[in-house]
Amino acid sequence: MSGGELARLLIEAILNMERAGLFIDCVVGDGASWNRAMWREFGVGVASNGEIKHKVLHPNDEGTSNSRYLHFLSDFPHLLKCLRITLLDKGGFMLPEGEVRIAFIKAAWKSDKHALALRVMIKVHAVHFTPNNFEKMRVNLAFQLFSNEMLKAMYLYKDDITAFGDPFPTEFFVEQMKEPIRFMTSRIPKKALFPHSRNTQFLYDFLNFLDSFLEDWEAHCRTIHTKRHFEVSRSTTN
């Protein structure tokens, strides 16, 4: 199905639901190519000048008050699942800081599993590293892979995991991902996103970090000629 066809179906569905008494303000979808094509039909995306457009006039309000907007949201858990699947399937990927490798986390888990004292990775099991096709789609497993639990384990078992190289790039990547997961999955308003909150400022800082980092990231990835080549483009993160 083309992006144009999907856009027309979406408008028809929204109008029918609004006629039934529902209010549709947001469209949430993952980053699949057909969804991106549909977004482009609405003019949603990043312009050549870097401006991000994430909303359009509501199809049920056009020509009247023009006060309502239809917002387009990218599914955050889907991005995390894609990162986890890539990390598991390819074994790792490159950052300018070095190589992020699942081997570091797995080695820390094995050391923790055989620890005689208290364990620090009590929520981590074999399914995190060798999932079947269904388990690859479980959001909670993706969230747990990028968590404080992993950072603590890699710090505690640093002597065991350095046999695989420098763990810093892996620790750096997990550190960058865990905070957005925390406030994007909050179940209470105090820890969620709201205007002028600490988490909102952190989100802006995180987006600015991605924006400034991606140019180096993309340039670095284009110079890599290994089987673990993994590239995150600017369009993926916007």
Backbone as a ProteinNet text record, in pm:
[ID]
protein_1_A
[PRIMARY]
MSGGELARLLIEAILNMERAGLFIDCVVGDGASWNRAMWREFGVGVASNGEIKHKVLHPNDEGTSNSRYLHFLSDFPHLLKCLRITLLDKGGFMLPEGEVRIAFIKAAWKSDKHALALRVMIKVHAVHFTPNNFEKMRVNLAFQLFSNEMLKAMYLYKDDITAFGDPFPTEFFVEQMKEPIRFMTSRIPKKALFPHSRNTQFLYDFLNFLDSFLEDWEAHCRTIHTKRHFEVSRSTTN
[TERTIARY]
84.4	0	88.2	57.7	138.5	106.9	195.2	172.6	46	16	-105.2	-231.2	-231.5	-348	-366.6	-256.5	-264.2	-313.2	-269.5	-314	-463.9	-513.6	-657.9	-739.4	-691.4	-760.8	-762.2	-651.1	-641.7	-740.8	-748.9	-843.1	-986.4	-1017.5	-1153.1	-1186.8	-1091.2	-1114.3	-1133.7	-1051.6	-1062.4	-1197.4	-1239.4	-1367.5	-1483.9	-1479.1	-1586.3	-1591	-1475.5	-1473.2	-1518.7	-1483.6	-1528.4	-1680.3	-1735	-1881.4	-1952	-1882.6	-1940.5	-1927.5	-1863.1	-1853.3	-1717.7	-1621.3	-1486.9	-1405.6	-1302.2	-1210.8	-1072.6	-1025.9	-896.7	-798.8	-701.6	-604.9	-464.5	-435	-299.4	-303.2	-203.2	-182.1	-45.7	-44	80.1	115.2	239.2	282.6	431.3	475.9	618.9	688.5	817	895.1	905.2	807.6	810.5	804.2	856.3	867	731.2	626.9	494.6	436	469.8	423.6	495.6	623.6	698.6	648	612.1	555.7	422.5	344.2	216.7	239.7	340	371.3	407.1	483.3	523.4	403.2	301.5	179.8	113.2	127.3	71.9	169.7	289.4	390.2	461.4	445.8	509.4	651.6	744.7	883.9	977	1098.4	1201.2	1225.4	1208.7	1230.3	1379.5	1411.7	1552.5	1624.2	1548.3	1609.3	1619.8	1582.5	1592.2	1468.1	1368.6	1245.2	1164	1115.3	1037.7	888.9	815.6	670.5	606	528.7	470.1	318.4	257.9	113	58.8	-68.6	-138.5	-276.9	-342.7	-479.9	-566.7	-652.6	-736.1	-831.7	-841.5	-929.3	-1076.5	-1115.3	-1254.6	-1276.5	-1172.5	-1182.8	-1140.1	-1094.9	-1048.1	-1162.7	-1134.3	-1234.8	-1333.3	-1323.2	-1414.3	-1333.9	-1308.6	-1235.1	-1084	-1038.8	-895	-818	-881.9	-818.7	-769.3	-806.1	-763.5	-652.7	-565.4	-455.4	-454.5	-403.9	-381.4	-231.3	-191.8	-49.9	-5.5	117.9	174.8	289.8	279.8	377.3	442.6	574.7	647.2	652.4	633.7	625.5	763.5	782.7	912	953.2	864.4	905.7	953.8	898.1	940.6	1087.6	1130.3	1270.4	1360.5	1318.1	1397.7	1405.3	1294.3	1295.6	1389.5	1389.9	1479.2	1625.3	1656.2	1792.9	1834.6	1744.1	1775.9	1795.2	1706.7	1717.1	1848.1	1884.3	2010.6	2129.2	2125.1	2234.5	2249.1	2137.3	2141.9	2181.7	2122.9	2146.6	2286.4	2334	2464.3	2577.6	2541.9	2644.6	2694.3	2669.4	2715.1	2704.9	2739	2744	2841.4	2877.6	2983.7	2929.9	2997.2	2980.3	3116.1	3119.6	3250.3	3335.6	3270.9	3345.8	3405	3354.6	3400.3	3283.7	3304.3	3202.7	3115.6	2984.6	2887.5	2868	2887.2	2880.5	2792	2707.6	2622.9	2706.8	2826.8	2913.2	2947.5	2960.6	2992.8	2878.6	2757.5	2641.9	2621.7	2639.8	2621.4	2727.1	2850.7	2957.3	2930.5	2880.6	2846.4	2733.2	2636.8	2524.5	2572.7	2663.8	2715.9	2792.3	2869.6	2942.1	2845.2	2740.6	2641.8	2562.6	2537.2	2458.5	2529.7	2662.1	2740.1	2794.7	2747.8	2797.3	2749.6	2837.8	2802.5	2732.9	2757.9	2694.2	2562.5	2510.5	2385.9	2404.4	2304	2309.9	2258.4	2304.3	2258.2	2172.1	2171.5	2093.7	1981.3	1900.7	1798.3	1685.7	1668.2	1560.9	1608.2	1735.2	1792.7	1806.9	1759.9	1762.9	1810.9	1819.1	1867.5	1782.4	1653.9	1563.5	1605.3	1679.1	1726.3	1831.7	1900	2010.2	1980.5	1892.6	1858.3	1706.5	1640.1	1493.7	1447.2	1326.5	1265.2	1198.9	1134	1077.1	971.1	892.9	791.3	856.6	957.2	1023.1	1102.3	1142.9	1211.7	1121.9	991.3	897.3	848.9	895.6	852.3	922.5	843.1	897.2	973.5	922.4	987.3	1129.7	1154.8	1289.7	1384.3	1332.2	1413.6	1445.8	1346.6	1368.7	1470	1461.7	1551.6	1695.6	1713	1848.2	1921.6	1845.5	1904.9	1862.2	1919.1	1873.3	1991.2	1960.6	2061.8	2118.7	2035.5	2078.9	2198.8	2194.5	2305.2	2430.6	2412.9	2527.7	2595.7	2515.5	2571.7	2648	2592.1	2657.4	2789.3	2790.2	2914.8	3021.7	2979.5	3075.5	3127	3035.7	3073.4	3166	3138.2	3216.6	3310.9	3362.1	3447.2	3570.5	3628.2	3747.1	3716.8	3593.7	3556.8	3527.4	3472.6	3426.7	3531.9	3639.6	3741.5	3817.1	3798.1	3859.6	3805.8	3687.9	3626.8	3665.1	3744.8	3784.1	3740.4	3723.1	3686.3	3534	3480.5	3334.4	3275	3358.5	3306.6	3200	3218.9	3113.9	2979	2981.8	2857.1	2793.4	2874.2	2822.6	2767.4	2837.8	2795.3	2659.2	2641.4	2516.7	2400	2421.1	2315.1	2278.1	2377.8	2353.9	2268.3	2293.9	2217.4	2072.9	2048.2	1914.6	1826.4	1885.2	1803.4	1716.3	1765	1686.8	1560.5	1568.2	1443	1343.7	1393.3	1303.9	1233.3	1307.2	1250.2	1131.7	1149.4	1038.4	935.6	971.7	872	778	816.8	733.2	678.8	689.3	642.1	491.8	450.9	309.3	246.5	325.1	270.5	312	225.5	255.1	384.3	415.7	533	661.3	667.6	789.2	778.3	671.3	649.7	691.2	650.7	682.2	571	606.6	512.3	593.8	530	605	696.3	819	918.8	966.9	941.1	987.5	1132	1193.5	1331.2	1339.1	1239.1	1240.4	1223.2	1141	1123.6	1253.9	1324.1	1453.5	1552.7	1546.6	1636.6	1605.9	1477.3	1440.7	1495.5	1483.6	1540.1	1692	1756.7	1901.7	1937.9	1855.7	1881	1864.8	1761.5	1740.1	1851.4	1896.4	2008.7	2135.8	2152	2266.9	2262.7	2145.5	2132.6	2160.6	2107.6	2123.4	2270.2	2343.4	2484.8	2570.6	2522.8	2600.5	2584.6	2467.6	2437.9	2529.6	2571.9	2660.5	2789.4	2847.7	2968.4	2937.9	2819.7	2780.8	2766.7	2693.7	2671.9	2803	2885.4	3013.8	3101.8	3097.7	3178.2	3129.2	2997.1	2941.6	2973.7	2980.6	3009.6	3152.6	3239.7	3378.7	3401.7	3297.3	3312.3	3285	3367.8	3349.2	3354.9	3267.7	3261.6	3121.5	3105.5	2974.5	2883.6	2943.3	2861.5	2829.5	2825.3	2792.2	2646.9	2627.5	2492.5	2484.1	2388.8	2378.4	2241.9	2241.7	2119.1	2119.5	2025.4	2022.9	1943.9	1956.7	1882.9	1732.5	1687.3	1543.9	1489.3	1573.8	1529.4	1496.9	1574.6	1558.5	1459.8	1424.4	1332.5	1188.1
-119.1	0	124.5	219.1	339.8	436.4	535.8	635.9	715.9	743.6	818	741.3	611.4	528.7	519.7	503.5	495.2	627.1	738.8	869.8	887.6	845	858.5	769.6	647.5	559.1	618.4	678.8	738.3	852.9	939.3	1051.7	1000.9	899.8	844.3	785.4	713.1	652.8	759.9	865.1	972.9	1043.1	1073.5	1142.4	1056.3	926.7	837.1	828.3	821.2	813.2	944.6	1056.2	1185.6	1200.1	1150.8	1155.6	1070.5	966.5	878.5	936.6	1053.2	1118.5	1111.7	1047.9	1040.9	1163	1193.2	1301.7	1241.4	1252.5	1197	1312.7	1317.9	1427.7	1383.8	1254.5	1207	1079.2	1064.1	940.7	886.5	765.9	705.1	588	583.3	472.5	449.4	332.2	304.6	365	341.7	404.6	323.6	237.4	158	249.2	199.7	282.5	331.7	246.9	289.3	399	394.8	502.1	632.9	624.6	745.2	804.3	716.4	764.8	835.5	781.1	843.7	979.5	988.2	1116.5	1221.1	1179.8	1274.6	1326.4	1241.7	1286.5	1401.1	1400.1	1507.2	1623.5	1608.2	1712.4	1705.1	1592.4	1574.3	1523.5	1581.7	1539.7	1656.1	1642	1744	1815.9	1946.9	2026.8	2043.8	2094.1	2112	2210.8	2301.6	2398.9	2346.4	2219.1	2157.6	2171.9	2243.9	2261.8	2132.6	2096.3	1973.5	2007.3	1942.2	1959.5	1830.7	1840.2	1720.8	1727.8	1832.8	1844.6	1912	1883.8	1945.2	1987.2	2072.5	2108.4	1983.3	1976.1	1857	1844.2	1724.3	1708	1733.6	1724.9	1750.4	1895.9	1977.5	2116.6	2212.9	2158.7	2243.7	2327.4	2454.5	2543.3	2598.7	2557.8	2611.2	2701.8	2655.1	2740	2730.6	2621.6	2598.4	2606.1	2561.2	2569.3	2433.8	2327.9	2194.1	2142.7	2063.6	2004.9	1854	1785.6	1641.5	1620.9	1560.1	1541.5	1401	1390.5	1261.9	1228.2	1111.6	1069	938.2	933.5	810.2	723.6	595.1	501.3	481.3	532.2	522.7	378.1	292.6	153.7	80.1	114.4	46.8	75.1	199	233	153.6	140.6	64.1	-83.2	-137.9	-278.1	-297.3	-201.6	-211.6	-206.8	-121	-113.4	-244.4	-300.3	-426.2	-539.4	-549.5	-655.9	-644.2	-521.1	-499.9	-540.5	-502.9	-535.5	-686.6	-757.8	-903.1	-973.5	-931.3	-1000.7	-976.4	-853.6	-819.2	-828.1	-838	-847.1	-712.7	-608.7	-476.5	-378.4	-255.1	-152.4	-44.6	40.1	136.4	274	336.2	476.9	544.3	676	742.9	709.8	679.3	643.5	503.3	421.5	283.2	190.9	63.3	-35.8	-71.7	-62.1	-110	-258.8	-340.9	-486	-549.4	-641	-715.2	-809.8	-843.1	-936.8	-886.8	-755.3	-701	-726.5	-700.7	-720.2	-868.5	-951	-1094.9	-1152.6	-1105	-1152.8	-1112.2	-990.4	-946.2	-1030.5	-1065.6	-1149.2	-1287.6	-1345.5	-1478.3	-1474.8	-1369.5	-1356.8	-1340.8	-1263.2	-1240.2	-1367	-1445.7	-1568.6	-1667.9	-1665.9	-1759.9	-1695	-1575	-1505.5	-1575.9	-1582.9	-1645.1	-1545.6	-1417.7	-1314.5	-1271.7	-1157.3	-1107.6	-1071.2	-1100.4	-1070.4	-929.4	-869.8	-736.2	-739.7	-853.4	-863.7	-966	-944.1	-1042.5	-1048.9	-942	-940.6	-986.3	-1018	-1052.9	-1204.2	-1257.7	-1401.6	-1431.1	-1557.7	-1597.5	-1539.6	-1518	-1466.4	-1327	-1255.1	-1122.9	-1131.8	-1245	-1258.7	-1356.2	-1451.8	-1549.8	-1560.7	-1453	-1455.7	-1522.9	-1578.8	-1626.2	-1506.9	-1532.6	-1421.8	-1344.7	-1415	-1347.2	-1263.8	-1320.1	-1250.2	-1128.6	-1127.6	-1010.1	-887.1	-908.6	-797.2	-752	-814.5	-776.1	-647.7	-546.8	-414.9	-416.8	-490.2	-487.7	-542.2	-639.1	-693	-589.6	-509.9	-403.6	-296.8	-260.3	-159.7	-207.9	-334.6	-387.6	-396.9	-409.3	-418.3	-285.1	-175.1	-41.3	17.6	-34.2	4.7	22.5	77.8	93.4	-40.8	-142.5	-276.2	-320.9	-292.7	-330.4	-249.8	-120.4	-35.8	-79.9	-111	-155.5	-286.5	-376.6	-506	-490.6	-405.7	-386.4	-319.9	-234.9	-173.9	-276.5	-357.1	-454.6	-562.3	-605.1	-714.1	-662	-542.4	-478.9	-562.8	-625.3	-707	-827.5	-877.4	-995	-959.7	-841.4	-809.2	-738.8	-689.6	-619.7	-713.5	-843.9	-938.6	-920.4	-858.8	-835.7	-699.4	-622.5	-490.7	-382.1	-262.9	-147.4	-140.9	-151	-148.1	-7.9	96	232.8	266.2	235.7	270.1	206.1	82.2	14.4	81.9	113.7	183.8	321	389.5	521.7	513.6	413.7	401.3	367.7	274.9	238.8	359.3	435.5	555.1	656.5	672.4	768	723.4	592.9	542	525.6	506.6	470.3	585.3	709.5	821.1	847.2	852.1	865.9	753.8	632.7	521.6	549.4	603.2	628.1	723.5	839.5	934.6	911.1	839	808	696.1	622.4	512.2	538.9	662.2	694.5	670.1	620.5	593.1	693.7	789.3	893.6	1029.5	1129.9	1261	1324.7	1304.2	1369.5	1330.5	1207.4	1158.8	1158.9	1216.1	1217.4	1352.5	1376	1501.2	1603	1721.3	1832.8	1961.2	2071.6	2194.4	2237.3	2272.9	2328.2	2227.1	2099.4	1998.5	1959.8	1895.2	1847.6	1747.2	1660.2	1559	1621	1725	1791.9	1855.8	1917.7	1976.7	1869	1754.5	1645.4	1596.2	1591.2	1547.7	1643.7	1774	1872.3	1854.7	1832.8	1812.4	1686.2	1582.1	1456.2	1474	1547.1	1572	1658.5	1756.9	1839.2	1756.1	1663.7	1573.4	1489.8	1435.1	1355.5	1439.4	1560.7	1646.9	1679.3	1710.9	1744.6	1620.6	1507.4	1384.6	1311	1326.3	1245.1	1273.5	1396.9	1426.7	1346.2	1343.9	1264	1115.1	1075.7	934.8	885	960	919	916.4	1018.3	1022.3	905.4	872.7	761.8	628.6	610.7	484.6	462.4	569.9	554.9	509.2	523.1	481.3	337.9	274.2	140.2	35.6	-65.3	-172.9	-306.9	-321.9	-447.2	-502.3	-626.7	-690.3	-631.2	-562.3	-504.3	-358.9	-323.3	-186.9	-157.6	-51.7	-12	138.5	189.7	333.9	382.7	482.1	550.2	684.3	705.9	829	936.2	1059.6	1170.3	1149.4	1090.3	1068.2	966.9	874.3	774	836.4	936.2	992.1	1106.6	1164.6	1278.6	1232.9
0	0	0	-87	-98.1	15.7	31.3	134.3	110.2	-18.1	-50.3	-14.6	-44.8	-11.2	139.3	211.1	356.9	416.1	358.9	407.2	386.4	270.8	243.8	337.1	362.2	456.4	596.5	634	767	782.1	682.4	688.7	696.2	615.1	616.6	753	812.2	943.2	1050.3	1045	1143.9	1132.8	1010.8	991.6	1039.5	1012	1056.5	1208.9	1272.4	1418.5	1481.5	1419.5	1472.6	1458.2	1348.4	1331.4	1435.8	1483	1584.8	1725.4	1736.3	1866.6	1932.4	1866.3	1922.1	1879.3	1956.3	1921.4	1895.8	1774.6	1735	1719.5	1807.2	1806	1765.7	1777.4	1750	1667.1	1584	1508.8	1549.7	1603.5	1650.8	1559.9	1516.3	1431.5	1446.4	1403.9	1410.3	1288.3	1278.3	1172.5	1045.5	1018.6	895.8	773.3	661.5	541	493	504.5	457.9	547.1	676.5	764.6	734.3	705.1	670	538.5	445.8	319.6	344.4	437	472.2	538.3	626.4	689.7	584.5	485.3	380.6	303.3	287.5	219.5	295.8	427	510.1	527	474.6	492.2	625.2	694.9	825.6	805.7	878.3	867.7	893.8	845	865.1	733.4	733.8	613.2	587.1	469.1	431.4	522.7	583.9	675.5	818.4	837.8	969.8	1054.7	1006.5	1083.6	1084.4	1201.6	1217.5	1216.8	1128.4	1123.8	1172	1279.3	1339	1349.9	1293.9	1302.5	1177.3	1149.5	1035.8	1084	1006.1	1040.1	1043.4	1140.4	1156.6	1037.7	977.9	861.1	891.3	1017.7	1054.2	1094.2	1080	1121.5	1011.1	898.3	789.3	732.7	711.1	653.7	753.7	880	982.8	1076	1196.8	1291.4	1272.9	1208.8	1190	1322.3	1428.5	1560.3	1609.9	1540.4	1582.2	1491.7	1553.3	1477.9	1497.5	1397.1	1405.2	1420.2	1531.4	1562.6	1521.3	1476.1	1435.6	1530.6	1592.8	1692.2	1648.3	1660.3	1630.6	1756	1737.8	1849.7	1911.7	2032.3	2100.1	2129.1	2180.9	2207.1	2082.3	1965.5	1842.7	1812.6	1834.1	1812.3	1905.5	2032.6	2128.3	2089.2	2040.4	1996.9	1878.1	1786.3	1670.2	1713.7	1809.5	1860.2	1925.5	2004.9	2073.1	1972.9	1873.5	1774.1	1696.2	1660.8	1589.1	1674.6	1800.5	1891.7	1907.2	1914.3	1930.8	1801.6	1689.6	1563	1508	1519.9	1462.8	1564.2	1691	1793.7	1842.3	1764.5	1803.9	1689.5	1717.2	1614	1658.9	1564.8	1589.7	1626.3	1721.1	1753.7	1736.8	1727.1	1724.6	1846.5	1960.2	2081.6	2074.3	1983	1973	1943.6	1967.7	1933.6	2053	2032.5	2130.7	2106	2209.1	2191.6	2297.6	2252.5	2345.1	2430.5	2383.1	2454.9	2594.8	2611.3	2743.6	2842.1	2797.7	2885.4	2915.2	2813.1	2831.6	2925.1	2913.1	3001.7	3145.9	3165.5	3300.7	3357.7	3273.1	3317.9	3359.4	3281.8	3315.6	3447.5	3468.7	3595.3	3711.3	3687.9	3793.4	3823.5	3719.7	3737.4	3828.3	3825.2	3906.5	4033	4064	4182.9	4309.6	4408.4	4535.9	4628.1	4607.5	4689.6	4624.4	4667.9	4611.1	4464.4	4383.1	4240.7	4213.3	4103.6	4065.5	3939.3	3868.8	3744.5	3762.2	3863.9	3898.2	3795.4	3715.9	3616.5	3478.5	3466.8	3336.8	3326.5	3213.5	3191.8	3049.7	3017.2	2885	2773	2800.3	2697.4	2650	2731.7	2691	2580.6	2572.1	2476.7	2363	2386.7	2282.3	2270.1	2232	2222.1	2093	2097.6	1973.8	1904.7	1792	1714.4	1792.8	1873.1	1953.9	2063.5	2128.2	2239.1	2192.1	2065.2	2012	2011.9	2009	2002.2	2139.5	2244.8	2379.6	2422.7	2450.8	2482.8	2614.5	2713.2	2844.4	2838.3	2751.5	2738.5	2678.6	2586.1	2527.2	2631.5	2711.7	2814.7	2918.3	2955.3	3057.4	3008.5	2877.1	2823.4	2834.3	2832.7	2845.3	2979.7	3086	3219.2	3314.2	3431.5	3535.9	3578.9	3572.5	3611.9	3529	3399.7	3311.5	3343.8	3369.5	3401.4	3531.1	3631	3758.9	3742.7	3661.8	3641.7	3566.7	3463.3	3388.5	3474.6	3568.1	3660	3760.8	3814.5	3916.9	3861.2	3737.9	3678.3	3569.7	3591.5	3490.8	3459.4	3560.8	3538.6	3450.3	3456.3	3377.2	3231.6	3207.8	3072.3	2987.8	3050.1	2971.7	2878.3	2894	2800.9	2659.4	2647.1	2515.7	2457	2531.3	2483.3	2579.7	2526.6	2607.4	2621.5	2742.8	2760	2758.9	2752.8	2764.1	2659.5	2529.3	2432.1	2464.7	2514.4	2550.9	2671.9	2771.8	2889.5	2850.8	2762.9	2716.9	2648.2	2562.1	2488	2580.6	2672.8	2768.1	2853.7	2895	2976.4	2901.3	2771.6	2692.5	2671.9	2668.8	2638.6	2761.9	2877.4	2993.9	3044.4	3035	3086.6	3004.4	2870.6	2794.2	2822.7	2842.6	2876.3	3008.2	3102.9	3236	3229.4	3164.9	3168.7	3058.6	2952.9	2850.3	2894.4	2997.8	3046.4	3186.2	3231.7	3365.8	3378.6	3494.1	3519.5	3615.5	3660.5	3746.8	3690.2	3698.2	3637.7	3687.5	3814.5	3872.6	3800.8	3750.7	3686	3533.9	3482.2	3337.6	3279	3154.2	3086.3	3108.3	3151	3157.8	3144.6	3105.9	3076.9	3191.2	3153.9	3245.8	3350.3	3327.7	3422.6	3392.3	3488.8	3470.8	3356.3	3347.2	3241.5	3103.4	3094.4	2966	2921.1	3015.5	2981.7	2940.9	3009.7	2972.9	2832.1	2796.3	2661.7	2556.9	2582.4	2489.5	2478.7	2592.5	2590.6	2513.4	2531	2461	2310.2	2268.6	2126	2068.2	2145.7	2100.3	2089.2	2183.9	2178.1	2050.5	2019	1897	1773.3	1773.3	1656.8	1631.3	1738.2	1722	1699.9	1750.7	1744.7	1612.2	1548.7	1431.3	1313	1297.5	1185.7	1197.1	1317.2	1337.4	1325.9	1378.8	1377.1	1233.3	1150.5	1012.1	934.2	954.5	884.7	926.4	1054.8	1104.9	1048.2	1045.2	996.2	848.7	771.3	628.9	603.2	703.4	686.7	732.2	786.7	843.5	736.9	732.2	634.5	706.7	805.2	879.3	871.8	912.2	911.7	1017.6	1114.8	1221	1191.5	1066.3	1025.9	1063.4	1136.8	1176.8	1170.8	1098.2	1082.2	1127.8	1212	1250.1	1180.3	1091.6	1014.3	1087.3	1038.4	1098.3	1086.1	974	955.7	1054.6	1100.8	1197.5	1331.6	1370.2	1503.8	1509	1396	1397.5	1396.7
[MASK]
++++++++++++++++++++++++++++++++++++++++++++++++++++++++++++++++++++++++++++++++++++++++++++++++++++++++++++++++++++++++++++++++++++++++++++++++++++++++++++++++++++++++++++++++++++++++++++++++++++++++++++++++++++++++++++++++++++++++++++++

